[in-house]
Coordinates of C-alpha atoms in Angstrom, one line a residue:
M149 CA -15.8 -30.5 -22.9
S150 CA -12.5 -28.8 -23.5
A151 CA -9.8 -29.1 -20.9
M152 CA -6.6 -27.2 -20.3
L153 CA -3.9 -28.2 -17.7
I154 CA -1.6 -25.5 -16.4
K155 CA 1.4 -27.2 -14.7
N156 CA 4.1 -25.9 -12.4
A157 CA 2.5 -22.5 -11.8
R158 CA 3.2 -20.3 -8.9
V159 CA -0.5 -19.7 -7.9
V160 CA -1.1 -16.5 -6.0
N161 CA -4.3 -16.6 -4.1
E162 CA -5.7 -15.4 -0.7
G163 CA -2.3 -14.3 0.6
I164 CA -0.4 -17.5 -0.3
T165 CA 1.8 -18.4 -3.2
T166 CA 1.9 -22.1 -4.0
K167 CA 3.6 -24.1 -6.7
T168 CA 0.8 -26.3 -8.1
D169 CA -1.1 -27.5 -11.2
L170 CA -4.5 -26.2 -12.2
L171 CA -7.1 -27.9 -14.5
I172 CA -9.6 -25.9 -16.5
V173 CA -12.7 -27.8 -17.8
G174 CA -15.2 -25.8 -19.8
K175 CA -15.6 -22.3 -18.2
R176 CA -14.5 -23.2 -14.7
I177 CA -11.5 -24.3 -12.5
E178 CA -12.0 -28.0 -12.1
R179 CA -9.1 -28.9 -9.9
I180 CA -6.1 -27.4 -8.1
A181 CA -3.5 -29.9 -7.0
K182 CA 0.1 -30.8 -7.3
N183 CA 1.1 -33.2 -10.1
I184 CA -2.3 -33.5 -11.9
P185 CA -1.7 -36.1 -14.7
P186 CA -2.7 -34.9 -18.1
K187 CA -5.3 -36.8 -20.1
P188 CA -4.7 -37.6 -23.8
N189 CA -6.8 -34.7 -25.1
D190 CA -5.8 -32.1 -22.6
E191 CA -4.0 -29.0 -23.8
V192 CA -1.0 -28.6 -21.4
I193 CA 0.9 -25.4 -20.6
D194 CA 4.1 -25.5 -18.6
A195 CA 4.0 -22.4 -16.4
Q196 CA 7.4 -23.0 -14.8
G197 CA 8.7 -19.7 -13.2
C198 CA 5.4 -17.8 -13.8
Y199 CA 2.8 -16.5 -11.5
L200 CA -0.8 -17.6 -12.1
I201 CA -3.2 -15.1 -10.7
P202 CA -6.9 -14.3 -10.8
G203 CA -7.7 -11.8 -13.6
M204 CA -7.8 -8.2 -12.7
I205 CA -11.4 -6.9 -12.1
D206 CA -11.2 -3.3 -13.2
D207 CA -14.1 -1.4 -11.6
Q208 CA -13.5 1.9 -13.5
V209 CA -13.1 2.1 -17.3
H210 CA -14.3 4.4 -20.1
F211 CA -14.6 2.4 -23.3
R212 CA -16.4 5.2 -25.2
E213 CA -19.3 3.4 -26.8
P214 CA -21.8 4.5 -27.8
G215 CA -21.2 7.8 -29.5
L216 CA -17.4 8.3 -28.9
T217 CA -16.1 5.4 -30.9
H218 CA -13.4 7.4 -32.7
K219 CA -11.6 7.2 -29.3
G220 CA -12.3 3.5 -28.5
S221 CA -15.1 0.9 -28.5
I222 CA -16.1 -2.0 -26.3
A223 CA -14.4 -4.3 -28.9
T224 CA -11.1 -2.5 -29.2
E225 CA -10.6 -1.6 -25.5
S226 CA -11.7 -5.0 -24.2
R227 CA -9.1 -6.5 -26.5
A228 CA -6.4 -4.3 -25.0
A229 CA -7.8 -5.1 -21.5
V230 CA -7.3 -8.9 -21.9
A231 CA -3.8 -8.3 -23.3
G232 CA -3.2 -6.6 -20.0
G233 CA -4.6 -9.3 -17.8
I234 CA -7.9 -7.7 -17.1
T235 CA -10.7 -10.3 -17.3
S236 CA -13.7 -8.2 -16.1
Y237 CA -14.5 -4.5 -16.2
M238 CA -17.2 -2.1 -15.1
E239 CA -17.7 0.8 -17.6
M240 CA -18.7 4.4 -17.0
P241 CA -21.8 6.3 -18.2
N242 CA -20.2 9.4 -19.7
V243 CA -20.7 8.3 -23.4
N244 CA -22.9 9.9 -26.0
P245 CA -25.8 9.9 -25.1
A246 CA -25.0 9.5 -21.4
T247 CA -26.2 6.3 -19.8
T248 CA -28.8 7.8 -17.6
T249 CA -31.8 5.5 -18.2
I250 CA -32.3 1.7 -17.7
E251 CA -33.1 1.4 -21.4
A252 CA -29.7 3.0 -22.4
L253 CA -28.0 0.8 -19.8
E254 CA -29.4 -2.4 -21.2
R255 CA -28.4 -1.3 -24.7
K256 CA -24.8 -1.2 -23.6
F257 CA -25.1 -4.7 -22.2
E258 CA -26.4 -5.8 -25.6
I259 CA -23.4 -4.3 -27.4
A260 CA -21.0 -6.0 -25.0
S261 CA -22.7 -9.4 -25.5
Q262 CA -21.7 -9.2 -29.1
N263 CA -18.3 -7.6 -28.9
S264 CA -16.6 -7.8 -25.5
L265 CA -13.6 -10.1 -24.9
A266 CA -13.7 -9.5 -21.1
N267 CA -16.6 -9.9 -18.7
Y268 CA -18.6 -6.8 -18.2
S269 CA -21.0 -4.6 -16.3
F270 CA -22.1 -1.0 -16.7
Y271 CA -22.9 1.8 -14.3
L272 CA -26.0 4.0 -14.6
G273 CA -25.1 7.6 -14.5
A274 CA -26.9 9.8 -11.8
T275 CA -28.4 13.1 -12.8
E276 CA -30.2 15.7 -10.7
D277 CA -33.6 14.3 -11.9
N278 CA -33.3 10.6 -12.7
L279 CA -33.9 9.2 -9.2
E280 CA -36.7 7.0 -10.4
Q281 CA -34.3 5.3 -12.9
I282 CA -31.8 4.8 -10.1
K283 CA -34.5 3.1 -8.0
Q284 CA -35.1 0.6 -10.7
L285 CA -31.5 -0.8 -10.6
D286 CA -31.3 -4.4 -9.7
P287 CA -28.6 -5.3 -7.2
V288 CA -28.2 -8.7 -8.8
R289 CA -27.8 -7.4 -12.4
H290 CA -26.3 -4.0 -12.1
C291 CA -22.9 -3.1 -10.6
G292 CA -23.8 0.4 -9.3
V293 CA -24.7 4.0 -9.9
K294 CA -22.0 6.6 -10.8
V295 CA -22.3 10.1 -9.2
F296 CA -20.1 12.9 -10.5
M297 CA -20.0 15.1 -7.5
G298 CA -18.7 18.2 -9.2
A299 CA -16.0 18.7 -11.9
S300 CA -18.1 17.2 -14.7
T301 CA -20.2 18.6 -17.5
G302 CA -23.8 18.2 -18.8
D303 CA -26.5 16.1 -17.1
L304 CA -24.0 13.9 -15.3
L305 CA -23.0 16.7 -12.9
V306 CA -24.8 16.4 -9.6
E307 CA -24.3 19.3 -7.2
D308 CA -27.8 20.0 -5.9
P309 CA -27.7 19.0 -2.2
Q310 CA -31.3 17.7 -2.2
A311 CA -30.6 15.5 -5.3
L312 CA -27.5 14.1 -3.7
D313 CA -29.3 13.4 -0.5
D314 CA -32.1 11.6 -2.3
I315 CA -29.6 9.4 -4.3
F316 CA -27.7 8.4 -1.1
R317 CA -31.0 7.7 0.6
D318 CA -32.7 5.7 -2.1
S319 CA -30.1 3.9 -4.2
P320 CA -30.6 0.2 -4.1
V321 CA -27.0 -0.5 -5.4
L322 CA -23.5 0.6 -4.6
I323 CA -22.8 4.3 -5.1
V324 CA -19.5 5.1 -6.7
T325 CA -18.3 8.7 -6.8
H326 CA -16.0 11.1 -8.6
C327 CA -15.1 13.6 -5.9
E328 CA -13.8 17.0 -6.8
S329 CA -15.4 20.2 -5.7
G330 CA -16.4 22.4 -8.6
P331 CA -16.6 25.6 -6.6
I332 CA -13.1 25.1 -5.2
I333 CA -11.7 24.4 -8.6
A334 CA -13.4 27.6 -9.9
Q335 CA -11.9 29.5 -7.0
N336 CA -8.5 28.2 -7.7
Q337 CA -8.8 29.2 -11.3
E338 CA -9.8 32.7 -10.4
Q339 CA -6.9 33.1 -8.0
L340 CA -4.3 31.7 -10.5
R341 CA -5.7 33.8 -13.3
Q342 CA -4.7 36.9 -11.4
K343 CA -1.1 35.7 -11.7
K344 CA -0.9 34.4 -15.2
A345 CA -3.0 34.7 -18.4
D346 CA -2.6 31.2 -19.7
F347 CA -2.5 27.9 -17.7
T348 CA -0.2 25.0 -18.5
I349 CA -0.2 21.4 -17.6
Q350 CA 2.0 22.2 -14.6
D351 CA -1.0 24.1 -13.2
H352 CA -3.3 21.0 -13.3
P353 CA -2.6 19.8 -9.7
I354 CA -2.8 23.4 -8.5
L355 CA -6.2 24.0 -10.0
R356 CA -7.5 20.5 -8.9
D357 CA -5.8 20.5 -5.6
D358 CA -6.2 18.4 -2.4
K359 CA -8.7 20.9 -1.0
A360 CA -11.0 20.3 -4.0
C361 CA -10.7 16.6 -3.6
Y362 CA -11.1 16.5 0.2
A363 CA -14.1 18.8 0.3
S364 CA -16.0 16.5 -2.1
S365 CA -14.9 13.2 -0.7
S366 CA -15.7 14.2 2.9
Y367 CA -19.2 15.4 1.7
A368 CA -19.8 12.0 0.0
I369 CA -18.8 10.2 3.2
E370 CA -21.0 12.4 5.3
L371 CA -24.0 11.6 3.1
A372 CA -23.2 7.9 3.2
K373 CA -23.0 7.8 7.0
K374 CA -26.2 9.8 7.2
H375 CA -28.1 7.2 5.1
N376 CA -26.0 4.1 5.9
S377 CA -25.3 3.9 2.1
Q378 CA -22.9 1.6 0.4
L379 CA -20.2 4.0 -1.0
H380 CA -17.1 3.5 -3.0
V381 CA -15.0 6.6 -3.6
L382 CA -13.1 6.3 -6.9
H383 CA -9.5 7.4 -7.8
I384 CA -8.2 8.9 -4.5
T385 CA -5.2 11.1 -5.3
T386 CA -4.2 12.9 -2.2
A387 CA -2.6 12.1 1.2
K388 CA -5.1 14.5 2.8
E389 CA -8.1 12.3 1.8
L390 CA -6.7 9.1 3.3
A391 CA -7.7 10.0 6.8
L392 CA -11.4 9.8 5.7
F393 CA -11.1 6.0 5.3
S394 CA -10.7 3.2 7.8
E395 CA -7.8 0.8 7.9
G396 CA -8.1 -2.9 7.8
A397 CA -9.6 -5.6 5.6
I398 CA -12.4 -4.8 3.2
Q399 CA -14.9 -7.3 4.6
G400 CA -17.8 -5.5 6.3
K401 CA -16.9 -2.0 5.2
R402 CA -19.7 0.2 3.9
I403 CA -17.3 2.9 2.7
T404 CA -14.3 2.0 0.6
A405 CA -11.6 3.7 -1.5
E406 CA -9.8 3.1 -4.7
A407 CA -6.5 4.3 -6.2
C408 CA -5.6 4.1 -9.9
V409 CA -2.5 2.8 -11.4
H410 CA -1.4 6.1 -12.9
H411 CA -1.7 7.9 -9.6
L412 CA 0.5 5.2 -8.1
W413 CA 3.1 5.6 -10.8
F414 CA 3.3 9.2 -12.1
T415 CA 3.8 12.5 -10.2
N416 CA 3.8 16.2 -11.2
N417 CA 7.5 15.7 -12.1
D418 CA 6.3 13.8 -15.2
Y419 CA 4.3 16.6 -16.7
A420 CA 7.5 18.2 -18.1
V421 CA 8.0 15.2 -20.4
L422 CA 4.5 13.7 -20.9
G423 CA 2.4 16.9 -20.8
N424 CA -1.2 16.4 -21.7
Q425 CA -0.7 12.7 -22.1
I426 CA -1.1 12.4 -18.4
K427 CA -3.7 15.1 -17.9
C428 CA -6.5 13.4 -16.0
N429 CA -9.2 14.2 -13.4
P430 CA -8.5 14.1 -10.5
A431 CA -5.0 15.3 -11.3
I432 CA -1.8 13.4 -10.9
K433 CA -0.3 15.2 -8.0
Y434 CA 3.0 15.2 -6.0
P435 CA 5.5 12.5 -4.9
S436 CA 4.3 12.8 -1.3
D437 CA 0.7 12.0 -2.4
R438 CA 1.9 9.0 -4.5
D439 CA 3.9 7.7 -1.6
A440 CA 1.0 8.1 0.8
L441 CA -1.2 6.1 -1.6
L442 CA 1.3 3.3 -1.9
A443 CA 1.6 3.2 1.9
A444 CA -2.2 3.2 2.2
L445 CA -2.4 -0.1 0.3
S446 CA -0.8 -1.8 3.3
T447 CA -3.0 -0.1 5.9
G448 CA -6.1 -1.0 4.0
Q449 CA -7.2 2.6 3.6
I450 CA -7.0 2.0 -0.1
D451 CA -9.0 -1.1 -0.8
I452 CA -9.0 -1.5 -4.6
I453 CA -6.7 -0.6 -7.5
A454 CA -8.3 0.2 -10.8
T455 CA -7.3 2.0 -14.1
D456 CA -9.8 4.7 -15.0
H457 CA -8.8 3.9 -18.5
A458 CA -10.0 6.8 -20.6
P459 CA -8.6 7.0 -24.2
H460 CA -8.5 10.1 -26.4
T461 CA -7.0 10.4 -29.8
W462 CA -3.4 11.7 -30.1
G463 CA -4.7 14.7 -32.0
E464 CA -7.1 15.6 -29.2
K465 CA -4.3 15.4 -26.6
Q466 CA -2.1 17.9 -28.7
A467 CA -4.5 20.8 -28.0
P468 CA -3.4 23.5 -25.6
Y469 CA -3.7 22.5 -22.0
E470 CA -7.1 24.1 -21.2
H471 CA -8.7 22.5 -24.3
A472 CA -7.0 19.0 -24.1
P473 CA -9.4 16.3 -22.7
A474 CA -8.6 14.6 -19.5
G475 CA -7.9 10.9 -19.4
L476 CA -5.3 8.3 -20.6
P477 CA -5.3 4.7 -21.9
L478 CA -4.1 2.2 -19.3
V479 CA -5.8 -1.2 -19.4
Q480 CA -3.1 -3.0 -21.4
H481 CA -0.3 -2.0 -19.1
A482 CA -1.9 -1.6 -15.7
L483 CA -0.9 -5.0 -14.2
L484 CA 2.6 -4.6 -15.7
S485 CA 3.0 -1.4 -13.8
L486 CA 1.9 -3.1 -10.6
F487 CA 4.4 -5.9 -11.1
E488 CA 7.0 -3.2 -11.5
H489 CA 6.1 -2.0 -8.1
V490 CA 6.6 -5.6 -6.9
R491 CA 10.1 -5.6 -8.4
L492 CA 10.9 -2.3 -6.7
G493 CA 9.6 -3.5 -3.4
T494 CA 6.8 -1.0 -3.0
M495 CA 4.2 -3.7 -3.4
T496 CA 3.9 -7.5 -3.0
V497 CA 2.5 -10.0 -5.4
T498 CA -0.2 -11.0 -2.9
Q499 CA -1.1 -7.3 -2.4
V500 CA -1.5 -6.9 -6.2
V501 CA -3.9 -9.8 -6.3
E502 CA -5.8 -8.7 -3.2
K503 CA -6.3 -5.1 -4.5
T504 CA -7.1 -6.0 -8.2
A505 CA -9.0 -9.2 -7.9
H506 CA -10.0 -10.3 -4.4
N507 CA -11.2 -7.0 -3.1
P508 CA -13.2 -5.9 -6.2
S509 CA -14.9 -9.3 -6.0
I510 CA -15.8 -8.8 -2.4
R511 CA -16.8 -5.2 -2.7
Y512 CA -19.2 -5.8 -5.6
A513 CA -20.2 -9.3 -4.4
I514 CA -19.3 -10.7 -7.8
Q515 CA -20.4 -14.3 -8.3
K516 CA -17.6 -16.9 -8.5
R517 CA -14.8 -14.6 -9.7
G518 CA -11.8 -12.9 -8.3
F519 CA -10.3 -15.9 -6.6
I520 CA -8.5 -19.1 -7.7
R521 CA -10.9 -21.7 -6.3
E522 CA -12.3 -24.9 -7.6
G523 CA -15.7 -24.3 -9.1
Y524 CA -15.0 -20.6 -9.8
Y525 CA -14.9 -19.2 -13.3
A526 CA -11.5 -19.6 -14.9
D527 CA -10.6 -15.9 -15.2
L528 CA -6.8 -16.3 -15.0
V529 CA -3.6 -14.5 -16.0
L530 CA -0.1 -16.1 -16.4
V531 CA 2.6 -13.5 -15.7
D532 CA 6.3 -14.1 -16.3
P533 CA 8.2 -11.9 -13.9
Q534 CA 11.5 -12.4 -15.8
A535 CA 10.4 -11.6 -19.3
P536 CA 10.5 -7.9 -20.1
T537 CA 7.9 -5.9 -22.0
L538 CA 9.0 -2.9 -24.0
V539 CA 6.0 -0.6 -24.5
S540 CA 5.6 1.3 -27.7
N541 CA 2.7 3.1 -29.4
E542 CA 3.0 0.5 -32.2
N543 CA 2.4 -2.5 -29.9
S544 CA -0.4 -0.8 -28.0
L545 CA -3.8 -2.3 -28.8
Y546 CA -5.8 0.8 -27.9
Q547 CA -7.8 2.3 -30.7
C548 CA -6.2 5.7 -29.9
G549 CA -2.8 4.1 -30.8
W550 CA -0.7 5.5 -28.0
S551 CA 0.4 4.8 -24.4
P552 CA 1.7 7.1 -21.7
F553 CA 4.2 4.2 -20.9
A554 CA 5.7 4.3 -24.5
G555 CA 9.4 3.8 -24.3
H556 CA 9.3 2.2 -20.9
E557 CA 10.4 -1.4 -20.4
F558 CA 8.5 -3.3 -17.7
S559 CA 10.3 -6.2 -16.1
A560 CA 7.3 -8.6 -16.5
Q561 CA 5.2 -9.9 -19.3
I562 CA 1.6 -11.1 -19.6
K563 CA 1.9 -14.5 -21.3
H564 CA -1.7 -15.7 -21.3
T565 CA -5.1 -14.6 -20.3
W566 CA -8.2 -16.8 -19.8
V567 CA -11.8 -15.5 -19.6
N568 CA -14.3 -18.2 -18.5
G569 CA -11.8 -20.9 -19.4
S570 CA -11.2 -19.6 -22.9
M571 CA -7.7 -18.4 -23.7
V572 CA -8.4 -15.0 -25.1
Y573 CA -4.8 -13.7 -25.2
T574 CA -1.4 -15.2 -25.8
N575 CA 1.6 -12.9 -25.9
P576 CA 3.1 -12.9 -29.4
D577 CA 6.5 -13.8 -28.0
A578 CA 5.0 -17.1 -26.7
C579 CA 3.6 -18.1 -30.1
K580 CA 5.5 -19.9 -32.8
N581 CA 3.7 -17.8 -35.4
K582 CA 4.3 -14.6 -33.4
N583 CA 0.6 -13.6 -33.8
T584 CA -1.5 -12.4 -30.9
H585 CA -4.1 -15.0 -30.1
V586 CA -7.5 -13.4 -29.7
P587 CA -10.4 -15.8 -30.5
Q588 CA -13.3 -14.4 -32.5
R589 CA -17.0 -15.1 -31.7
Q590 CA -17.3 -18.8 -31.0
S591 CA -20.7 -18.9 -32.7
D592 CA -23.1 -16.3 -34.1
N593 CA -24.5 -15.7 -30.6
E594 CA -21.6 -16.4 -28.3
M595 CA -18.5 -14.6 -27.0
P596 CA -16.1 -16.0 -24.3
A597 CA -17.1 -13.1 -22.0
M598 CA -20.2 -13.0 -19.8
R599 CA -22.3 -10.4 -18.1
L600 CA -21.2 -10.1 -14.4
S601 CA -23.7 -11.2 -11.8
F602 CA -23.7 -10.1 -8.2
E603 CA -24.7 -11.9 -4.9
R604 CA -26.4 -9.1 -3.0

């Protein structure tokens, strides 16, 4: 069985940073100790000066397959994800056709088993009439059910009060929600239309304001408390919403909250330069909101950091504001942006690990992942905090071919990523031949990645 020895790493795990060695045998972490002697056939990596952290578990991505593969696919976006240190992801149901049946859900698992470089799970999408499908979800095999509570289109929009009540009452799995109030957004549009004929990107946080977010988030929490549901509210963007969530450690919470990397980085001041590139729903809002989100990481009101990676083609993003799609590609540069927060002093390394790996593992009850422990799967990332990364559209691995961070130089670099003990990425600068190391299928029926399992 293959073995890899990582020596002299600064291992960040469970609130502590320790200089130590780590031995990977097969798919798992075999041993963590100082001065592990190498055996003759071990592959050895000297991690001097680098952080070794558990891989990011991204609980919110849109990889666009099936049906929207001109924007991205499970193969292309998982490749970008492992280059960014994301070793597991949970993907959303708004593809074409939407993932609203168990049959469609399992088809996505089959696609991933053949093409994904990162571990994977997929959400079933709730509709106003698929409660019987939701009831069939298996807490051990399925990560959750996604409910778009307003501000969506087609069958995935769930606004009927009785349908929502039934979902929160009967779901056997974690409910995750997109919370924006459609009626409030429509009201904001009507009021603003009286003042101007055409909207611009600068109007985005006005149309999708804190009132629209709060009304929907508070409604979701009301339903969860009524039925004692397990609820995770995705991509919180406003200071106003934070009062809805309890402080403290994630253990034992039945209602939790997430923030996304772009809402921790950008503000409305960036619309002038980036325009539709950073158009997303919920909207990127104001510096006071961003600062409140950053502060809420310390209080525990924000439990998890994710990406909401949602690629669109460059051409699609060039449409006028009202026609340009919402969403931006993020998985390749998410962890780098968080390490930039570390450099700036707005986050700590242990906080990054807690919010991107430990807490997702705890919230979803993922088996043997999210921590650096002997016997756990070797989902690991080696980060060099002193090696800069200059982002360009040319070196972005997204199928859409662009990044909102293009032109920015991050102070850290992802050097290696392991998924289930397999080195699925090596930074080109760390290779003698300067080629990105991404292994192909190891046999006709095997990829390094695995379907996530849950201990519920």
